[in-house]
Every structure is written in C-alpha cells, then in structure tokens.
Amino acid sequence: MCSEQSSKPKNAYKKGIRFYDNFITGSTWWSHLYMSCLWQVDDNKIAREVMGMIPSGFSGRLLDVPSGTLVFTASTYAGLPNASIVGVDYSREMLAVAEQRKQDMGLSQLSLEWGDVGQLPYEDESFDIVLCMNGFHAFPDKERALAELYRVLKPGGCFLGNFYVKGERRIGDALVRLVLNRKGVFVPPHFTKEEMEEKFKSLYKGGVEVSNHNSIMVFRCIK
C-alpha cells in the first residue's frame, strides 16, 4: 500500500497478522459469523472468481500487489510453473507469512518483494497481468496507485481484482466507517461502483467488466 500518508494501515495489519488468514477465509466460527451476518461477503468465492480470470497455463509475467499472505493465490500459482510472478506488499509481516507459504509449496516461480504501490520499481509496460485483490480500499493515495498499476501493465494486458465499494449495503458502509477505517484496515476516500467503473473506463480502452458481491466489486480491465 502507499506509504506516504500514514503508517496506520501497516500497523493495523501488523497487530492482526496472527488472525488474518483465519479471519479473511472465515475458517473460524467467529470469522464465519462476521462474514456471513455482518459483511455478507464470501471472500473465498470472490477469490475463486478473480483467480479464475487468469488463463490456464499462463506463462507470462504477473504482478500481484498487495500480495498479502498468499492465502487466496498460492494454489493458483502452484498451477502456473512457467509464469514469472512478482508479489509486492508494504507489510513486512504479511511478506514473512507469504515467504513461508511460498517455501512450503515450492513456488520457485514467485518472488516476493517489499514495496510501495505508489512507487513501483518496474519499467513501463513490463507485466502481462496485474492482480490487485483486497488492496485498493487500503491504499492511501488511490489515484497514484491506479496510475502506477496502469503504467507497468503491457498494452493488451489484464488488470483484475476486487475491493470494497460504498453505497451497496448500509451495514457494510457503517462497518467500514465506524470500525475498519478507524482501525486503519481500510483507508478513505472510498468510491461507489459507478465511480470506479467510470475511472476504469477512462483508462482501460480495451474493455472493462465489473460486478459486485454486496460491498465488494470484482473487476477485469484490458489495457
């Protein structure tokens, strides 16, 4: 995530790293209750939908930012032995968990790097796919992040992922405003689905597809 405005998101994830995987996958009774009753989003289903957009047998270059702990992506990466995958995250704690998962699963085609999405150290048009799962709502400088992710994607390349959008469910918006923003897990400003679709269409002339699962928008954009 972008570093320039605040270290709060980093600190929030540092404190919760022990529980992150269990929470986001809904694998405990309390996280399942939260996801099904309050958030009303199945992150596992969304992850399968997003990862299913990556072509079978993909052998190009893929940038994953923020890579997180690889909890939703490692199994897909294991099936892409000929790809060159770079995972970037601003949280060193997330990267430590991801590195262990990488080693355990033998993902030699994956390199993990600390970095800021607002200042990516990669050349223009250097990736065939840019993946951004559960990240945009946590980036402090969202316009800068969008510009950087666009910059490093090749013409004809695919930008895909998911993130929170406001205005789809009142309880979800209240949860973001009263809890997640204050905890630093999410960082305002946030946008509606329509606003984000317009932003994407202004950049990606090859086509934009968006859908939503309550407060989470899934997108696929072609440069």
mmCIF file of C-alpha atoms in Angstrom:
data_model
loop_
_atom_site.group_PDB
_atom_site.id
_atom_site.type_symbol
_atom_site.label_atom_id
_atom_site.label_comp_id
_atom_site.label_asym_id
_atom_site.label_seq_id
_atom_site.Cartn_x
_atom_site.Cartn_y
_atom_site.Cartn_z
ATOM 1 C CA MET A 1 0.000 0.000 0.000
ATOM 2 C CA CYS A 2 1.131 3.574 -0.454
ATOM 3 C CA SER A 3 3.327 4.716 2.405
ATOM 4 C CA GLU A 4 3.320 8.471 2.166
ATOM 5 C CA GLN A 5 0.182 9.464 4.060
ATOM 6 C CA SER A 6 0.119 7.181 7.062
ATOM 7 C CA SER A 7 1.713 4.133 8.668
ATOM 8 C CA LYS A 8 -1.635 3.248 10.233
ATOM 9 C CA PRO A 9 -2.608 0.560 7.678
ATOM 10 C CA LYS A 10 0.759 -1.135 8.159
ATOM 11 C CA ASN A 11 0.364 -1.067 11.930
ATOM 12 C CA ALA A 12 -3.197 -2.396 11.736
ATOM 13 C CA TYR A 13 -2.123 -5.421 9.717
ATOM 14 C CA LYS A 14 0.930 -5.951 11.923
ATOM 15 C CA LYS A 15 -1.268 -6.267 15.005
ATOM 16 C CA GLY A 16 -3.702 -8.628 13.308
ATOM 17 C CA ILE A 17 -1.316 -10.804 11.296
ATOM 18 C CA ARG A 18 -1.803 -13.822 13.595
ATOM 19 C CA PHE A 19 -5.520 -13.860 12.818
ATOM 20 C CA TYR A 20 -5.566 -12.555 9.247
ATOM 21 C CA ASP A 21 -5.810 -15.823 7.310
ATOM 22 C CA ASN A 22 -8.438 -17.312 9.619
ATOM 23 C CA PHE A 23 -10.440 -14.099 9.543
ATOM 24 C CA ILE A 24 -10.463 -13.416 5.823
ATOM 25 C CA THR A 25 -11.241 -17.019 4.899
ATOM 26 C CA GLY A 26 -13.999 -17.330 7.521
ATOM 27 C CA SER A 27 -12.443 -20.528 8.819
ATOM 28 C CA THR A 28 -13.339 -19.980 12.481
ATOM 29 C CA TRP A 29 -16.829 -19.709 13.941
ATOM 30 C CA TRP A 30 -16.396 -16.042 14.830
ATOM 31 C CA SER A 31 -14.960 -15.033 11.443
ATOM 32 C CA HIS A 32 -17.654 -17.034 9.656
ATOM 33 C CA LEU A 33 -20.294 -15.255 11.734
ATOM 34 C CA TYR A 34 -18.783 -11.873 10.881
ATOM 35 C CA MET A 35 -18.568 -12.619 7.161
ATOM 36 C CA SER A 36 -21.995 -14.199 6.810
ATOM 37 C CA CYS A 37 -24.038 -11.962 9.123
ATOM 38 C CA LEU A 38 -22.363 -8.539 9.125
ATOM 39 C CA TRP A 39 -20.238 -8.270 5.998
ATOM 40 C CA GLN A 40 -22.311 -10.761 3.991
ATOM 41 C CA VAL A 41 -19.483 -11.498 1.600
ATOM 42 C CA ASP A 42 -17.815 -14.825 0.846
ATOM 43 C CA ASP A 43 -14.200 -13.897 0.223
ATOM 44 C CA ASN A 44 -13.392 -17.480 -0.780
ATOM 45 C CA LYS A 45 -15.968 -17.367 -3.574
ATOM 46 C CA ILE A 46 -14.747 -13.960 -4.713
ATOM 47 C CA ALA A 47 -11.137 -15.153 -4.725
ATOM 48 C CA ARG A 48 -12.057 -18.143 -6.888
ATOM 49 C CA GLU A 49 -13.850 -15.817 -9.308
ATOM 50 C CA VAL A 50 -10.888 -13.444 -9.570
ATOM 51 C CA MET A 51 -8.237 -16.147 -9.838
ATOM 52 C CA GLY A 52 -10.355 -17.884 -12.450
ATOM 53 C CA MET A 53 -9.727 -14.896 -14.724
ATOM 54 C CA ILE A 54 -6.063 -15.907 -15.032
ATOM 55 C CA PRO A 55 -5.731 -18.132 -18.113
ATOM 56 C CA SER A 56 -4.933 -21.785 -17.520
ATOM 57 C CA GLY A 57 -1.276 -22.422 -18.291
ATOM 58 C CA PHE A 58 -0.412 -18.706 -18.181
ATOM 59 C CA SER A 59 3.326 -18.307 -18.804
ATOM 60 C CA GLY A 60 3.826 -14.531 -18.877
ATOM 61 C CA ARG A 61 4.714 -12.002 -16.179
ATOM 62 C CA LEU A 62 2.237 -11.327 -13.378
ATOM 63 C CA LEU A 63 2.397 -8.633 -10.703
ATOM 64 C CA ASP A 64 0.426 -9.290 -7.501
ATOM 65 C CA VAL A 65 0.026 -6.196 -5.314
ATOM 66 C CA PRO A 66 -0.692 -6.320 -2.450
ATOM 67 C CA SER A 67 0.310 -9.968 -2.295
ATOM 68 C CA GLY A 68 -0.714 -10.350 1.356
ATOM 69 C CA THR A 69 -0.093 -13.802 2.808
ATOM 70 C CA LEU A 70 -0.873 -15.636 -0.474
ATOM 71 C CA VAL A 71 -3.801 -17.306 1.286
ATOM 72 C CA PHE A 72 -6.036 -16.938 -1.787
ATOM 73 C CA THR A 73 -3.422 -17.097 -4.542
ATOM 74 C CA ALA A 74 -0.830 -19.776 -3.703
ATOM 75 C CA SER A 75 -2.855 -22.717 -5.016
ATOM 76 C CA THR A 76 -3.364 -20.985 -8.378
ATOM 77 C CA TYR A 77 0.302 -20.043 -8.590
ATOM 78 C CA ALA A 78 1.240 -23.657 -7.954
ATOM 79 C CA GLY A 79 -0.533 -24.497 -11.222
ATOM 80 C CA LEU A 80 1.442 -21.884 -13.195
ATOM 81 C CA PRO A 81 5.007 -23.272 -13.131
ATOM 82 C CA ASN A 82 6.030 -21.437 -16.317
ATOM 83 C CA ALA A 83 4.849 -18.000 -15.222
ATOM 84 C CA SER A 84 7.062 -15.302 -13.724
ATOM 85 C CA ILE A 85 5.227 -13.910 -10.701
ATOM 86 C CA VAL A 86 6.193 -10.951 -8.530
ATOM 87 C CA GLY A 87 4.355 -10.383 -5.249
ATOM 88 C CA VAL A 88 4.664 -6.970 -3.610
ATOM 89 C CA ASP A 89 3.402 -5.854 -0.208
ATOM 90 C CA TYR A 90 4.087 -2.928 2.122
ATOM 91 C CA SER A 91 3.631 -5.087 5.229
ATOM 92 C CA ARG A 92 6.779 -6.998 6.120
ATOM 93 C CA GLU A 93 4.683 -9.147 8.454
ATOM 94 C CA MET A 94 2.462 -10.213 5.552
ATOM 95 C CA LEU A 95 5.540 -10.934 3.457
ATOM 96 C CA ALA A 96 7.019 -13.141 6.189
ATOM 97 C CA VAL A 97 3.897 -15.312 6.205
ATOM 98 C CA ALA A 98 3.842 -15.334 2.402
ATOM 99 C CA GLU A 99 7.501 -16.356 2.232
ATOM 100 C CA GLN A 100 6.859 -19.346 4.471
ATOM 101 C CA ARG A 101 3.870 -20.380 2.354
ATOM 102 C CA LYS A 102 5.975 -19.964 -0.786
ATOM 103 C CA GLN A 103 8.663 -22.260 0.613
ATOM 104 C CA ASP A 104 6.166 -24.835 1.859
ATOM 105 C CA MET A 105 4.510 -25.031 -1.577
ATOM 106 C CA GLY A 106 7.707 -24.854 -3.628
ATOM 107 C CA LEU A 107 6.694 -21.768 -5.615
ATOM 108 C CA SER A 108 10.059 -21.131 -7.252
ATOM 109 C CA GLN A 109 8.456 -19.017 -9.999
ATOM 110 C CA LEU A 110 7.329 -16.475 -7.388
ATOM 111 C CA SER A 111 9.489 -13.682 -5.984
ATOM 112 C CA LEU A 112 8.281 -11.664 -3.002
ATOM 113 C CA GLU A 113 9.364 -8.063 -2.536
ATOM 114 C CA TRP A 114 8.692 -5.243 -0.127
ATOM 115 C CA GLY A 115 7.386 -2.197 -1.938
ATOM 116 C CA ASP A 116 5.015 0.734 -2.224
ATOM 117 C CA VAL A 117 2.287 0.557 -4.874
ATOM 118 C CA GLY A 118 2.683 4.308 -5.327
ATOM 119 C CA GLN A 119 6.337 3.877 -6.364
ATOM 120 C CA LEU A 120 6.713 0.576 -8.149
ATOM 121 C CA PRO A 121 10.338 -0.135 -9.164
ATOM 122 C CA TYR A 122 9.408 -1.695 -12.514
ATOM 123 C CA GLU A 123 9.721 -0.491 -16.070
ATOM 124 C CA ASP A 124 6.730 0.733 -18.047
ATOM 125 C CA GLU A 125 4.638 -1.986 -19.702
ATOM 126 C CA SER A 126 6.508 -4.860 -18.071
ATOM 127 C CA PHE A 127 3.665 -7.167 -16.890
ATOM 128 C CA ASP A 128 1.040 -9.137 -18.804
ATOM 129 C CA ILE A 129 -1.307 -9.328 -15.804
ATOM 130 C CA VAL A 130 -1.627 -7.049 -12.779
ATOM 131 C CA LEU A 131 -3.595 -8.540 -9.894
ATOM 132 C CA CYS A 132 -4.929 -6.367 -7.065
ATOM 133 C CA MET A 133 -7.023 -8.328 -4.572
ATOM 134 C CA ASN A 134 -8.413 -6.693 -1.423
ATOM 135 C CA GLY A 135 -5.948 -3.837 -1.785
ATOM 136 C CA PHE A 136 -7.422 -0.721 -3.336
ATOM 137 C CA HIS A 137 -9.562 0.125 -0.300
ATOM 138 C CA ALA A 138 -6.381 0.146 1.822
ATOM 139 C CA PHE A 139 -4.250 2.385 -0.431
ATOM 140 C CA PRO A 140 -3.937 5.931 0.975
ATOM 141 C CA ASP A 141 -3.218 7.540 -2.410
ATOM 142 C CA LYS A 142 -5.627 5.706 -4.675
ATOM 143 C CA GLU A 143 -5.129 7.868 -7.781
ATOM 144 C CA ARG A 144 -1.385 7.381 -7.631
ATOM 145 C CA ALA A 145 -1.815 3.627 -7.138
ATOM 146 C CA LEU A 146 -4.120 3.423 -10.171
ATOM 147 C CA ALA A 147 -1.597 5.324 -12.272
ATOM 148 C CA GLU A 148 1.298 3.070 -11.247
ATOM 149 C CA LEU A 149 -0.608 -0.160 -11.819
ATOM 150 C CA TYR A 150 -1.647 1.108 -15.243
ATOM 151 C CA ARG A 151 1.916 2.183 -16.064
ATOM 152 C CA VAL A 152 3.514 -1.230 -15.506
ATOM 153 C CA LEU A 153 0.843 -3.159 -17.466
ATOM 154 C CA LYS A 154 1.553 -4.033 -21.082
ATOM 155 C CA PRO A 155 -0.802 -2.897 -23.857
ATOM 156 C CA GLY A 156 -3.429 -5.616 -24.182
ATOM 157 C CA GLY A 157 -2.639 -6.754 -20.648
ATOM 158 C CA CYS A 158 -5.233 -7.531 -18.000
ATOM 159 C CA PHE A 159 -5.813 -5.673 -14.708
ATOM 160 C CA LEU A 160 -8.041 -7.657 -12.366
ATOM 161 C CA GLY A 161 -9.031 -7.941 -8.736
ATOM 162 C CA ASN A 162 -11.565 -6.856 -6.150
ATOM 163 C CA PHE A 163 -12.092 -4.267 -3.413
ATOM 164 C CA TYR A 164 -14.687 -2.515 -1.269
ATOM 165 C CA VAL A 165 -17.111 -0.029 -2.828
ATOM 166 C CA LYS A 166 -19.508 2.126 -0.858
ATOM 167 C CA GLY A 167 -23.224 2.555 -1.396
ATOM 168 C CA GLU A 168 -24.131 -1.097 -1.937
ATOM 169 C CA ARG A 169 -25.130 -2.033 1.613
ATOM 170 C CA ARG A 170 -25.749 0.257 4.574
ATOM 171 C CA ILE A 171 -24.460 -2.152 7.212
ATOM 172 C CA GLY A 172 -21.284 -2.696 5.214
ATOM 173 C CA ASP A 173 -20.748 1.053 4.833
ATOM 174 C CA ALA A 174 -21.312 1.578 8.561
ATOM 175 C CA LEU A 175 -18.833 -1.178 9.381
ATOM 176 C CA VAL A 176 -16.221 0.439 7.166
ATOM 177 C CA ARG A 177 -16.855 3.935 8.526
ATOM 178 C CA LEU A 178 -17.075 3.066 12.235
ATOM 179 C CA VAL A 179 -14.619 0.167 12.515
ATOM 180 C CA LEU A 180 -12.400 -0.631 9.537
ATOM 181 C CA ASN A 181 -11.412 2.964 8.717
ATOM 182 C CA ARG A 182 -10.723 3.709 12.385
ATOM 183 C CA LYS A 183 -8.643 0.549 12.757
ATOM 184 C CA GLY A 184 -6.629 1.532 9.701
ATOM 185 C CA VAL A 185 -7.535 -1.652 7.841
ATOM 186 C CA PHE A 186 -9.341 0.437 5.205
ATOM 187 C CA VAL A 187 -8.300 3.982 4.250
ATOM 188 C CA PRO A 188 -10.717 6.604 2.843
ATOM 189 C CA PRO A 189 -11.700 8.015 0.450
ATOM 190 C CA HIS A 190 -13.879 5.203 -0.873
ATOM 191 C CA PHE A 191 -15.875 5.202 -4.084
ATOM 192 C CA THR A 192 -19.116 3.788 -5.434
ATOM 193 C CA LYS A 193 -19.199 1.017 -8.003
ATOM 194 C CA GLU A 194 -20.323 3.530 -10.628
ATOM 195 C CA GLU A 195 -17.498 5.930 -9.801
ATOM 196 C CA MET A 196 -14.900 3.176 -10.056
ATOM 197 C CA GLU A 197 -16.319 1.847 -13.301
ATOM 198 C CA GLU A 198 -16.032 5.357 -14.751
ATOM 199 C CA LYS A 199 -12.414 5.652 -13.555
ATOM 200 C CA PHE A 200 -11.538 2.308 -15.114
ATOM 201 C CA LYS A 201 -13.213 3.152 -18.425
ATOM 202 C CA SER A 202 -11.263 6.416 -18.642
ATOM 203 C CA LEU A 203 -8.018 4.405 -18.514
ATOM 204 C CA TYR A 204 -8.672 0.989 -19.998
ATOM 205 C CA LYS A 205 -9.846 1.243 -23.587
ATOM 206 C CA GLY A 206 -9.667 -2.490 -24.272
ATOM 207 C CA GLY A 207 -12.735 -3.202 -22.182
ATOM 208 C CA VAL A 208 -13.971 -3.036 -18.594
ATOM 209 C CA GLU A 209 -16.106 -5.617 -16.788
ATOM 210 C CA VAL A 210 -17.359 -5.060 -13.248
ATOM 211 C CA SER A 211 -19.746 -6.869 -10.919
ATOM 212 C CA ASN A 212 -20.302 -6.854 -7.201
ATOM 213 C CA HIS A 213 -20.974 -9.149 -4.264
ATOM 214 C CA ASN A 214 -22.728 -6.705 -1.945
ATOM 215 C CA SER A 215 -19.968 -4.275 -0.902
ATOM 216 C CA ILE A 216 -17.147 -5.955 -2.844
ATOM 217 C CA MET A 217 -16.581 -5.105 -6.506
ATOM 218 C CA VAL A 218 -14.872 -7.544 -8.865
ATOM 219 C CA PHE A 219 -13.253 -6.107 -11.977
ATOM 220 C CA ARG A 220 -11.419 -7.075 -15.137
ATOM 221 C CA CYS A 221 -9.896 -4.369 -17.341
ATOM 222 C CA ILE A 222 -7.968 -4.667 -20.602
ATOM 223 C CA LYS A 223 -5.372 -2.007 -21.428
#
